[in-house]
Amino acid sequence: MSAVSRFIIKPEQALLEVIFDQYSSFSLSFEYLRVFSPDEKNHSGDKIVSHKKSVQLRKIESVGKHGYRFLFDDQHSAIYTGNYLAKIFHEHDMRWQHYLTEISKSVHNREASINFKEV
């Protein structure tokens, strides 16, 4: 797959549109991108990333030949390559169904958690 030519962040729909060329584009939800971050181990079954249903993608920074750093509002950031984005798009249905099954069997959930601070 060729290099990404453009991203369109759609916060009101919680979607990222990834455009490779005039004929190739797709959209992925912020939650899906965050859950399947290349820096997380959930895709190998080691860890379940939870409480990301309302996560927002705040910014994307180019990191040269390495890819693009995605910065989320939960303070997580990771570098995504064009090839990795294409891979998780093509594997979306299988990955998402597996994630939903695993999270339903755990004590975790998708809903945002509330952080309490002592005053």
Short mmCIF file of N, CA and C in Angstrom, two decimals, residues 12-98:
data_model
loop_
_atom_site.label_atom_id
_atom_site.label_comp_id
_atom_site.label_asym_id
_atom_site.label_seq_id
_atom_site.Cartn_x
_atom_site.Cartn_y
_atom_site.Cartn_z
N GLU A 12 -16.74 14.91 15.83
CA GLU A 12 -18.17 14.77 16.11
C GLU A 12 -18.67 13.35 15.86
N GLN A 13 -17.99 12.61 14.99
CA GLN A 13 -18.35 11.21 14.72
C GLN A 13 -17.37 10.24 15.36
N ALA A 14 -16.32 10.77 16.00
CA ALA A 14 -15.25 9.97 16.61
C ALA A 14 -14.64 9.02 15.58
N LEU A 15 -14.35 9.57 14.40
CA LEU A 15 -13.76 8.79 13.30
C LEU A 15 -12.55 9.48 12.73
N LEU A 16 -11.62 8.66 12.25
CA LEU A 16 -10.49 9.15 11.50
C LEU A 16 -10.61 8.60 10.09
N GLU A 17 -10.60 9.49 9.11
CA GLU A 17 -10.58 9.06 7.72
C GLU A 17 -9.13 9.06 7.27
N VAL A 18 -8.70 7.93 6.71
CA VAL A 18 -7.34 7.77 6.23
C VAL A 18 -7.40 7.71 4.71
N ILE A 19 -6.71 8.64 4.06
CA ILE A 19 -6.74 8.72 2.61
C ILE A 19 -5.35 8.38 2.08
N PHE A 20 -5.30 7.35 1.25
CA PHE A 20 -4.03 6.94 0.64
C PHE A 20 -3.85 7.58 -0.73
N ASP A 21 -4.86 7.61 -1.54
CA ASP A 21 -4.84 8.28 -2.83
C ASP A 21 -6.28 8.59 -3.20
N GLN A 22 -6.50 9.08 -4.40
CA GLN A 22 -7.87 9.47 -4.77
C GLN A 22 -8.83 8.30 -4.85
N TYR A 23 -8.32 7.06 -4.87
CA TYR A 23 -9.18 5.89 -4.99
C TYR A 23 -9.22 5.02 -3.74
N SER A 24 -8.40 5.33 -2.76
CA SER A 24 -8.29 4.46 -1.61
C SER A 24 -8.37 5.25 -0.31
N SER A 25 -9.45 5.00 0.44
CA SER A 25 -9.59 5.64 1.75
C SER A 25 -10.49 4.75 2.60
N PHE A 26 -10.39 4.94 3.91
CA PHE A 26 -11.24 4.23 4.85
C PHE A 26 -11.31 5.02 6.14
N SER A 27 -12.28 4.67 6.98
CA SER A 27 -12.45 5.33 8.27
C SER A 27 -12.37 4.30 9.38
N LEU A 28 -11.78 4.72 10.51
CA LEU A 28 -11.69 3.89 11.71
C LEU A 28 -12.10 4.75 12.90
N SER A 29 -12.79 4.12 13.85
CA SER A 29 -13.21 4.87 15.04
C SER A 29 -12.00 5.15 15.94
N PHE A 30 -12.10 6.23 16.70
CA PHE A 30 -11.04 6.57 17.64
C PHE A 30 -10.87 5.44 18.65
N GLU A 31 -11.98 4.89 19.12
CA GLU A 31 -11.90 3.80 20.09
C GLU A 31 -11.12 2.63 19.52
N TYR A 32 -11.43 2.24 18.30
CA TYR A 32 -10.74 1.11 17.66
C TYR A 32 -9.25 1.41 17.51
N LEU A 33 -8.92 2.61 17.07
CA LEU A 33 -7.50 2.99 16.92
C LEU A 33 -6.78 2.95 18.27
N ARG A 34 -7.45 3.40 19.31
CA ARG A 34 -6.83 3.42 20.64
C ARG A 34 -6.67 2.02 21.20
N VAL A 35 -7.71 1.19 21.05
CA VAL A 35 -7.66 -0.18 21.56
C VAL A 35 -6.58 -0.98 20.84
N PHE A 36 -6.43 -0.78 19.55
CA PHE A 36 -5.45 -1.52 18.77
C PHE A 36 -4.21 -0.69 18.46
N SER A 37 -3.85 0.16 19.40
CA SER A 37 -2.62 0.93 19.29
C SER A 37 -1.44 -0.02 19.14
N PRO A 38 -0.50 0.30 18.27
CA PRO A 38 0.66 -0.58 18.14
C PRO A 38 1.50 -0.68 19.40
N ASP A 39 1.32 0.23 20.34
CA ASP A 39 2.07 0.19 21.60
C ASP A 39 1.38 -0.63 22.68
N GLU A 40 0.17 -1.10 22.43
CA GLU A 40 -0.55 -1.92 23.40
C GLU A 40 -0.32 -3.39 23.08
N LYS A 41 -0.49 -4.24 24.07
CA LYS A 41 -0.27 -5.67 23.90
C LYS A 41 -1.57 -6.46 23.74
N ASN A 42 -2.71 -5.75 23.67
CA ASN A 42 -4.00 -6.44 23.61
C ASN A 42 -4.13 -7.32 22.37
N HIS A 43 -3.48 -6.96 21.27
CA HIS A 43 -3.64 -7.74 20.05
C HIS A 43 -2.97 -9.10 20.14
N SER A 44 -2.16 -9.31 21.15
CA SER A 44 -1.56 -10.63 21.32
C SER A 44 -2.18 -11.38 22.50
N GLY A 45 -3.21 -10.78 23.10
CA GLY A 45 -3.91 -11.44 24.20
C GLY A 45 -3.34 -11.18 25.57
N ASP A 46 -2.30 -10.35 25.67
CA ASP A 46 -1.66 -10.09 26.96
C ASP A 46 -2.42 -9.11 27.83
N LYS A 47 -3.16 -8.21 27.22
CA LYS A 47 -3.76 -7.12 27.96
C LYS A 47 -5.04 -6.68 27.27
N ILE A 48 -6.05 -6.36 28.05
CA ILE A 48 -7.28 -5.81 27.50
C ILE A 48 -7.29 -4.31 27.75
N VAL A 49 -7.36 -3.54 26.70
CA VAL A 49 -7.45 -2.09 26.82
C VAL A 49 -8.93 -1.77 27.00
N SER A 50 -9.25 -1.13 28.10
CA SER A 50 -10.66 -0.87 28.41
C SER A 50 -10.91 0.61 28.65
N HIS A 51 -12.18 0.96 28.77
CA HIS A 51 -12.63 2.32 29.09
C HIS A 51 -12.24 3.33 28.02
N LYS A 52 -12.29 2.93 26.75
CA LYS A 52 -11.87 3.84 25.67
C LYS A 52 -13.00 4.22 24.73
N LYS A 53 -14.24 3.92 25.10
CA LYS A 53 -15.38 4.18 24.22
C LYS A 53 -15.49 5.66 23.85
N SER A 54 -15.14 6.55 24.76
CA SER A 54 -15.28 7.99 24.52
C SER A 54 -13.96 8.69 24.24
N VAL A 55 -12.90 7.94 24.01
CA VAL A 55 -11.60 8.56 23.78
C VAL A 55 -11.65 9.41 22.51
N GLN A 56 -10.89 10.49 22.53
CA GLN A 56 -10.80 11.37 21.37
C GLN A 56 -9.37 11.40 20.84
N LEU A 57 -9.24 11.45 19.54
CA LEU A 57 -7.95 11.63 18.89
C LEU A 57 -7.75 13.13 18.76
N ARG A 58 -6.73 13.65 19.43
CA ARG A 58 -6.53 15.10 19.49
C ARG A 58 -5.64 15.63 18.38
N LYS A 59 -4.63 14.86 18.01
CA LYS A 59 -3.63 15.41 17.10
C LYS A 59 -2.88 14.28 16.41
N ILE A 60 -2.39 14.54 15.21
CA ILE A 60 -1.53 13.61 14.49
C ILE A 60 -0.29 14.38 14.07
N GLU A 61 0.87 13.81 14.39
CA GLU A 61 2.15 14.43 14.03
C GLU A 61 2.93 13.48 13.13
N SER A 62 3.53 14.02 12.10
CA SER A 62 4.39 13.22 11.24
C SER A 62 5.71 12.97 11.96
N VAL A 63 6.18 11.74 11.91
CA VAL A 63 7.48 11.42 12.50
C VAL A 63 8.40 10.87 11.41
N GLY A 64 8.47 11.60 10.32
CA GLY A 64 9.36 11.26 9.22
C GLY A 64 9.03 9.93 8.58
N LYS A 65 10.05 9.12 8.37
CA LYS A 65 9.88 7.82 7.72
C LYS A 65 9.22 6.79 8.63
N HIS A 66 9.11 7.10 9.91
CA HIS A 66 8.57 6.13 10.87
C HIS A 66 7.05 6.02 10.83
N GLY A 67 6.37 7.07 10.44
CA GLY A 67 4.91 7.05 10.42
C GLY A 67 4.32 8.31 11.01
N TYR A 68 3.27 8.12 11.80
CA TYR A 68 2.52 9.23 12.35
C TYR A 68 2.22 8.98 13.81
N ARG A 69 2.50 9.98 14.65
CA ARG A 69 2.21 9.86 16.08
C ARG A 69 0.78 10.34 16.31
N PHE A 70 -0.03 9.44 16.84
CA PHE A 70 -1.41 9.77 17.20
C PHE A 70 -1.43 10.12 18.67
N LEU A 71 -2.00 11.27 19.01
CA LEU A 71 -2.10 11.72 20.39
C LEU A 71 -3.57 11.71 20.81
N PHE A 72 -3.87 10.91 21.82
CA PHE A 72 -5.23 10.76 22.31
C PHE A 72 -5.44 11.58 23.58
N ASP A 73 -6.69 11.87 23.90
CA ASP A 73 -6.98 12.70 25.07
C ASP A 73 -6.78 11.97 26.40
N ASP A 74 -6.49 10.67 26.37
CA ASP A 74 -6.20 9.94 27.62
C ASP A 74 -4.69 9.92 27.89
N GLN A 75 -3.96 10.79 27.23
CA GLN A 75 -2.51 10.96 27.37
C GLN A 75 -1.70 9.86 26.68
N HIS A 76 -2.34 8.98 25.95
CA HIS A 76 -1.63 7.92 25.22
C HIS A 76 -1.20 8.47 23.86
N SER A 77 -0.03 8.06 23.43
CA SER A 77 0.41 8.36 22.07
C SER A 77 1.15 7.15 21.54
N ALA A 78 1.07 6.97 20.22
CA ALA A 78 1.73 5.84 19.58
C ALA A 78 2.00 6.20 18.13
N ILE A 79 2.97 5.51 17.55
CA ILE A 79 3.31 5.73 16.15
C ILE A 79 2.64 4.66 15.29
N TYR A 80 1.82 5.11 14.36
CA TYR A 80 1.11 4.25 13.42
C TYR A 80 1.73 4.43 12.04
N THR A 81 2.00 3.34 11.36
CA THR A 81 2.47 3.41 9.98
C THR A 81 1.29 3.25 9.04
N GLY A 82 1.48 3.63 7.79
CA GLY A 82 0.44 3.41 6.79
C GLY A 82 0.10 1.94 6.65
N ASN A 83 1.11 1.08 6.68
CA ASN A 83 0.88 -0.37 6.56
C ASN A 83 0.09 -0.90 7.76
N TYR A 84 0.40 -0.42 8.97
CA TYR A 84 -0.33 -0.88 10.15
C TYR A 84 -1.79 -0.43 10.08
N LEU A 85 -2.03 0.80 9.66
CA LEU A 85 -3.41 1.29 9.54
C LEU A 85 -4.20 0.45 8.53
N ALA A 86 -3.57 0.13 7.39
CA ALA A 86 -4.23 -0.71 6.39
C ALA A 86 -4.51 -2.10 6.95
N LYS A 87 -3.56 -2.64 7.72
CA LYS A 87 -3.73 -3.97 8.30
C LYS A 87 -4.90 -4.01 9.28
N ILE A 88 -4.96 -3.04 10.20
CA ILE A 88 -6.05 -3.09 11.17
C ILE A 88 -7.39 -2.75 10.53
N PHE A 89 -7.37 -2.03 9.41
CA PHE A 89 -8.62 -1.81 8.68
C PHE A 89 -9.11 -3.13 8.07
N HIS A 90 -8.22 -3.84 7.39
CA HIS A 90 -8.60 -5.09 6.73
C HIS A 90 -8.98 -6.18 7.73
N GLU A 91 -8.44 -6.10 8.93
CA GLU A 91 -8.73 -7.10 9.97
C GLU A 91 -9.78 -6.59 10.96
N HIS A 92 -10.44 -5.50 10.64
CA HIS A 92 -11.35 -4.83 11.58
C HIS A 92 -12.39 -5.77 12.17
N ASP A 93 -13.15 -6.44 11.33
CA ASP A 93 -14.26 -7.26 11.83
C ASP A 93 -13.78 -8.36 12.77
N MET A 94 -12.72 -9.05 12.38
CA MET A 94 -12.18 -10.13 13.21
C MET A 94 -11.61 -9.59 14.53
N ARG A 95 -10.83 -8.52 14.45
CA ARG A 95 -10.23 -7.93 15.65
C ARG A 95 -11.31 -7.39 16.60
N TRP A 96 -12.29 -6.67 16.04
CA TRP A 96 -13.30 -6.04 16.88
C TRP A 96 -14.17 -7.09 17.56
N GLN A 97 -14.55 -8.12 16.84
CA GLN A 97 -15.38 -9.16 17.45
C GLN A 97 -14.60 -9.88 18.56
N HIS A 98 -13.33 -10.15 18.32
CA HIS A 98 -12.50 -10.79 19.34
C HIS A 98 -12.39 -9.89 20.58
#
